[in-house]
Amino acid sequence: MALPALIVPDYSSTHTDHNLTEAWAVVSGEIARTDGKSSLLLAFTGAVLAGLASLTGRPLPAVTQAFGAAGVLALAAASILLLLVVRPRLRGGGLESFPAWARMSEADIREALHGDLRAARIRILSLIAVRKFRHLQRAVDLILTALALLLLAAIGALL
């Protein structure tokens, strides 16, 4: 009985080229996802804050005011984090980033792009994506906290 042939992974430059291109597309897609989610959550927090603003000036029990104020602060903090997600960052990066290209001459750009910079771009985009996801994660945690506090405020107003 013959032994099956040993399958050896293909680590040729073609395989690496494909993987680098695919990784760049994945990271770019993740950044787009964070921006979309953040925009949706910004609209949500803005609507909730606008609704809560309509309640100002009404007499409310002290416990409702306390929980409501804490909820508003949590929503405001979440909004700040969400704004940081969608805020463009134009500093940093090396020759592989477009902010650096804006400061270069055409000849310098040609020289800088002479080699394969995909791995460097993937690294920078990954750092951006991780930072955006951390802000997004913290913002969602704050929104959930705010909703719990606002629920407690509503219960206090009913009692």
PDB file of C-alpha atoms in Angstrom:
ATOM      1  CA  MET A   1       0.000   0.000   0.000  1.00  0.00           C
ATOM      2  CA  ALA A   2       1.432   3.339  -1.024  1.00  0.00           C
ATOM      3  CA  LEU A   3       1.790   6.144   1.478  1.00  0.00           C
ATOM      4  CA  PRO A   4      -0.107   9.347   0.637  1.00  0.00           C
ATOM      5  CA  ALA A   5       1.978  12.143  -0.776  1.00  0.00           C
ATOM      6  CA  LEU A   6       3.167  14.692   1.731  1.00  0.00           C
ATOM      7  CA  ILE A   7       1.353  18.003   1.281  1.00  0.00           C
ATOM      8  CA  VAL A   8       3.782  20.885   1.559  1.00  0.00           C
ATOM      9  CA  PRO A   9       2.369  24.407   1.874  1.00  0.00           C
ATOM     10  CA  ASP A  10       3.268  26.760  -0.939  1.00  0.00           C
ATOM     11  CA  TYR A  11       5.264  29.640   0.503  1.00  0.00           C
ATOM     12  CA  SER A  12       6.216  31.057  -2.857  1.00  0.00           C
ATOM     13  CA  SER A  13       6.194  34.767  -3.519  1.00  0.00           C
ATOM     14  CA  THR A  14       2.887  34.391  -5.379  1.00  0.00           C
ATOM     15  CA  HIS A  15       1.261  32.937  -2.259  1.00  0.00           C
ATOM     16  CA  THR A  16       2.804  35.675  -0.122  1.00  0.00           C
ATOM     17  CA  ASP A  17       1.662  38.342  -2.586  1.00  0.00           C
ATOM     18  CA  HIS A  18      -1.879  37.012  -2.396  1.00  0.00           C
ATOM     19  CA  ASN A  19      -1.798  36.899   1.420  1.00  0.00           C
ATOM     20  CA  LEU A  20      -0.428  40.441   1.703  1.00  0.00           C
ATOM     21  CA  THR A  21      -3.078  41.785  -0.645  1.00  0.00           C
ATOM     22  CA  GLU A  22      -5.826  39.904   1.193  1.00  0.00           C
ATOM     23  CA  ALA A  23      -4.583  41.050   4.620  1.00  0.00           C
ATOM     24  CA  TRP A  24      -4.547  44.670   3.443  1.00  0.00           C
ATOM     25  CA  ALA A  25      -8.155  44.311   2.223  1.00  0.00           C
ATOM     26  CA  VAL A  26      -9.252  42.705   5.508  1.00  0.00           C
ATOM     27  CA  VAL A  27      -7.726  45.435   7.676  1.00  0.00           C
ATOM     28  CA  SER A  28      -9.109  48.190   5.431  1.00  0.00           C
ATOM     29  CA  GLY A  29     -12.546  46.568   5.716  1.00  0.00           C
ATOM     30  CA  GLU A  30     -12.288  46.447   9.500  1.00  0.00           C
ATOM     31  CA  ILE A  31     -11.528  50.162   9.612  1.00  0.00           C
ATOM     32  CA  ALA A  32     -14.572  50.863   7.449  1.00  0.00           C
ATOM     33  CA  ARG A  33     -16.687  48.704   9.778  1.00  0.00           C
ATOM     34  CA  THR A  34     -15.627  50.678  12.857  1.00  0.00           C
ATOM     35  CA  ASP A  35     -16.412  53.959  11.147  1.00  0.00           C
ATOM     36  CA  GLY A  36     -19.873  52.733  10.129  1.00  0.00           C
ATOM     37  CA  LYS A  37     -20.682  51.376  13.573  1.00  0.00           C
ATOM     38  CA  SER A  38     -19.429  54.531  15.232  1.00  0.00           C
ATOM     39  CA  SER A  39     -21.562  56.730  13.004  1.00  0.00           C
ATOM     40  CA  LEU A  40     -24.640  54.677  13.842  1.00  0.00           C
ATOM     41  CA  LEU A  41     -23.902  54.826  17.568  1.00  0.00           C
ATOM     42  CA  LEU A  42     -23.218  58.570  17.394  1.00  0.00           C
ATOM     43  CA  ALA A  43     -26.657  59.076  15.874  1.00  0.00           C
ATOM     44  CA  PHE A  44     -28.184  56.910  18.621  1.00  0.00           C
ATOM     45  CA  THR A  45     -26.449  58.733  21.473  1.00  0.00           C
ATOM     46  CA  GLY A  46     -27.322  62.083  19.919  1.00  0.00           C
ATOM     47  CA  ALA A  47     -30.993  61.127  19.717  1.00  0.00           C
ATOM     48  CA  VAL A  48     -31.042  59.905  23.321  1.00  0.00           C
ATOM     49  CA  LEU A  49     -29.285  63.052  24.539  1.00  0.00           C
ATOM     50  CA  ALA A  50     -31.732  65.231  22.582  1.00  0.00           C
ATOM     51  CA  GLY A  51     -34.643  63.343  24.126  1.00  0.00           C
ATOM     52  CA  LEU A  52     -33.199  63.777  27.591  1.00  0.00           C
ATOM     53  CA  ALA A  53     -32.648  67.489  26.971  1.00  0.00           C
ATOM     54  CA  SER A  54     -36.394  67.841  26.485  1.00  0.00           C
ATOM     55  CA  LEU A  55     -36.860  66.740  30.098  1.00  0.00           C
ATOM     56  CA  THR A  56     -34.781  69.552  31.583  1.00  0.00           C
ATOM     57  CA  GLY A  57     -36.626  72.001  33.756  1.00  0.00           C
ATOM     58  CA  ARG A  58     -39.216  69.477  34.869  1.00  0.00           C
ATOM     59  CA  PRO A  59     -39.405  68.636  38.568  1.00  0.00           C
ATOM     60  CA  LEU A  60     -37.970  65.162  39.080  1.00  0.00           C
ATOM     61  CA  PRO A  61     -37.165  63.203  42.235  1.00  0.00           C
ATOM     62  CA  ALA A  62     -33.582  63.529  43.455  1.00  0.00           C
ATOM     63  CA  VAL A  63     -32.797  59.860  42.757  1.00  0.00           C
ATOM     64  CA  THR A  64     -34.053  60.281  39.177  1.00  0.00           C
ATOM     65  CA  GLN A  65     -31.924  63.381  38.738  1.00  0.00           C
ATOM     66  CA  ALA A  66     -28.832  61.594  40.086  1.00  0.00           C
ATOM     67  CA  PHE A  67     -29.221  58.502  37.900  1.00  0.00           C
ATOM     68  CA  GLY A  68     -30.210  60.652  34.930  1.00  0.00           C
ATOM     69  CA  ALA A  69     -27.171  62.897  35.312  1.00  0.00           C
ATOM     70  CA  ALA A  70     -24.874  59.867  35.567  1.00  0.00           C
ATOM     71  CA  GLY A  71     -26.506  58.403  32.462  1.00  0.00           C
ATOM     72  CA  VAL A  72     -26.036  61.652  30.534  1.00  0.00           C
ATOM     73  CA  LEU A  73     -22.369  61.794  31.564  1.00  0.00           C
ATOM     74  CA  ALA A  74     -21.854  58.211  30.410  1.00  0.00           C
ATOM     75  CA  LEU A  75     -23.514  59.012  27.059  1.00  0.00           C
ATOM     76  CA  ALA A  76     -21.360  62.118  26.677  1.00  0.00           C
ATOM     77  CA  ALA A  77     -18.207  60.086  27.373  1.00  0.00           C
ATOM     78  CA  ALA A  78     -19.335  57.453  24.854  1.00  0.00           C
ATOM     79  CA  SER A  79     -19.918  60.180  22.276  1.00  0.00           C
ATOM     80  CA  ILE A  80     -16.400  61.480  22.787  1.00  0.00           C
ATOM     81  CA  LEU A  81     -14.951  58.002  22.240  1.00  0.00           C
ATOM     82  CA  LEU A  82     -17.080  57.555  19.115  1.00  0.00           C
ATOM     83  CA  LEU A  83     -15.884  60.885  17.768  1.00  0.00           C
ATOM     84  CA  LEU A  84     -12.304  59.725  18.329  1.00  0.00           C
ATOM     85  CA  VAL A  85     -13.063  56.636  16.230  1.00  0.00           C
ATOM     86  CA  VAL A  86     -14.183  58.673  13.224  1.00  0.00           C
ATOM     87  CA  ARG A  87     -11.646  61.490  13.703  1.00  0.00           C
ATOM     88  CA  PRO A  88      -8.958  61.372  11.008  1.00  0.00           C
ATOM     89  CA  ARG A  89      -5.388  61.005  12.229  1.00  0.00           C
ATOM     90  CA  LEU A  90      -2.917  62.576   9.893  1.00  0.00           C
ATOM     91  CA  ARG A  91       0.263  62.403  11.933  1.00  0.00           C
ATOM     92  CA  GLY A  92       2.793  59.646  12.214  1.00  0.00           C
ATOM     93  CA  GLY A  93       3.445  56.852   9.818  1.00  0.00           C
ATOM     94  CA  GLY A  94       6.453  56.414   7.661  1.00  0.00           C
ATOM     95  CA  LEU A  95       7.042  56.341   3.961  1.00  0.00           C
ATOM     96  CA  GLU A  96       4.207  53.836   3.600  1.00  0.00           C
ATOM     97  CA  SER A  97       1.512  56.303   4.660  1.00  0.00           C
ATOM     98  CA  PHE A  98      -0.306  58.917   2.626  1.00  0.00           C
ATOM     99  CA  PRO A  99       0.322  61.788   5.108  1.00  0.00           C
ATOM    100  CA  ALA A 100       4.050  61.347   4.415  1.00  0.00           C
ATOM    101  CA  TRP A 101       3.428  61.395   0.655  1.00  0.00           C
ATOM    102  CA  ALA A 102       1.723  64.800   0.960  1.00  0.00           C
ATOM    103  CA  ARG A 103       5.025  66.241   2.213  1.00  0.00           C
ATOM    104  CA  MET A 104       7.159  64.658  -0.523  1.00  0.00           C
ATOM    105  CA  SER A 105       8.119  65.640  -4.009  1.00  0.00           C
ATOM    106  CA  GLU A 106       7.017  63.425  -6.887  1.00  0.00           C
ATOM    107  CA  ALA A 107      10.546  62.046  -7.187  1.00  0.00           C
ATOM    108  CA  ASP A 108      10.634  61.235  -3.466  1.00  0.00           C
ATOM    109  CA  ILE A 109       7.286  59.442  -3.753  1.00  0.00           C
ATOM    110  CA  ARG A 110       8.564  57.321  -6.653  1.00  0.00           C
ATOM    111  CA  GLU A 111      11.659  56.436  -4.633  1.00  0.00           C
ATOM    112  CA  ALA A 112       9.640  55.640  -1.489  1.00  0.00           C
ATOM    113  CA  LEU A 113       7.231  53.399  -3.390  1.00  0.00           C
ATOM    114  CA  HIS A 114       9.925  51.526  -5.270  1.00  0.00           C
ATOM    115  CA  GLY A 115       9.726  48.519  -2.940  1.00  0.00           C
ATOM    116  CA  ASP A 116       6.823  46.440  -1.662  1.00  0.00           C
ATOM    117  CA  LEU A 117       5.309  48.374   1.252  1.00  0.00           C
ATOM    118  CA  ARG A 118       2.226  46.224   1.795  1.00  0.00           C
ATOM    119  CA  ALA A 119       3.476  44.658   5.025  1.00  0.00           C
ATOM    120  CA  ALA A 120       4.276  48.095   6.483  1.00  0.00           C
ATOM    121  CA  ARG A 121       0.869  49.406   5.394  1.00  0.00           C
ATOM    122  CA  ILE A 122      -0.854  46.384   6.939  1.00  0.00           C
ATOM    123  CA  ARG A 123       0.973  47.027  10.216  1.00  0.00           C
ATOM    124  CA  ILE A 124      -0.056  50.696  10.315  1.00  0.00           C
ATOM    125  CA  LEU A 125      -3.641  49.971   9.282  1.00  0.00           C
ATOM    126  CA  SER A 126      -3.817  47.232  11.927  1.00  0.00           C
ATOM    127  CA  LEU A 127      -2.684  49.665  14.617  1.00  0.00           C
ATOM    128  CA  ILE A 128      -5.349  52.127  13.473  1.00  0.00           C
ATOM    129  CA  ALA A 129      -8.024  49.414  13.424  1.00  0.00           C
ATOM    130  CA  VAL A 130      -7.133  48.158  16.919  1.00  0.00           C
ATOM    131  CA  ARG A 131      -7.251  51.704  18.331  1.00  0.00           C
ATOM    132  CA  LYS A 132     -10.620  52.329  16.673  1.00  0.00           C
ATOM    133  CA  PHE A 133     -12.054  49.026  17.953  1.00  0.00           C
ATOM    134  CA  ARG A 134     -10.847  49.759  21.506  1.00  0.00           C
ATOM    135  CA  HIS A 135     -12.590  53.139  21.463  1.00  0.00           C
ATOM    136  CA  LEU A 136     -15.688  51.542  19.965  1.00  0.00           C
ATOM    137  CA  GLN A 137     -15.680  48.786  22.599  1.00  0.00           C
ATOM    138  CA  ARG A 138     -15.381  51.294  25.447  1.00  0.00           C
ATOM    139  CA  ALA A 139     -18.097  53.476  23.919  1.00  0.00           C
ATOM    140  CA  VAL A 140     -20.508  50.528  23.728  1.00  0.00           C
ATOM    141  CA  ASP A 141     -19.738  49.684  27.363  1.00  0.00           C
ATOM    142  CA  LEU A 142     -20.494  53.293  28.331  1.00  0.00           C
ATOM    143  CA  ILE A 143     -23.726  53.303  26.309  1.00  0.00           C
ATOM    144  CA  LEU A 144     -24.865  50.120  28.046  1.00  0.00           C
ATOM    145  CA  THR A 145     -23.999  51.660  31.407  1.00  0.00           C
ATOM    146  CA  ALA A 146     -25.882  54.844  30.468  1.00  0.00           C
ATOM    147  CA  LEU A 147     -28.950  52.859  29.440  1.00  0.00           C
ATOM    148  CA  ALA A 148     -28.925  51.010  32.766  1.00  0.00           C
ATOM    149  CA  LEU A 149     -28.601  54.305  34.651  1.00  0.00           C
ATOM    150  CA  LEU A 150     -31.394  55.888  32.625  1.00  0.00           C
ATOM    151  CA  LEU A 151     -33.604  52.865  33.300  1.00  0.00           C
ATOM    152  CA  LEU A 152     -32.966  53.342  37.023  1.00  0.00           C
ATOM    153  CA  ALA A 153     -33.798  57.040  36.623  1.00  0.00           C
ATOM    154  CA  ALA A 154     -37.072  56.167  34.888  1.00  0.00           C
ATOM    155  CA  ILE A 155     -37.961  53.687  37.621  1.00  0.00           C
ATOM    156  CA  GLY A 156     -37.178  56.372  40.229  1.00  0.00           C
ATOM    157  CA  ALA A 157     -39.481  58.793  38.428  1.00  0.00           C
ATOM    158  CA  LEU A 158     -42.336  56.268  38.530  1.00  0.00           C
ATOM    159  CA  LEU A 159     -42.031  55.645  42.264  1.00  0.00           C
TER     160      LEU A 159
END
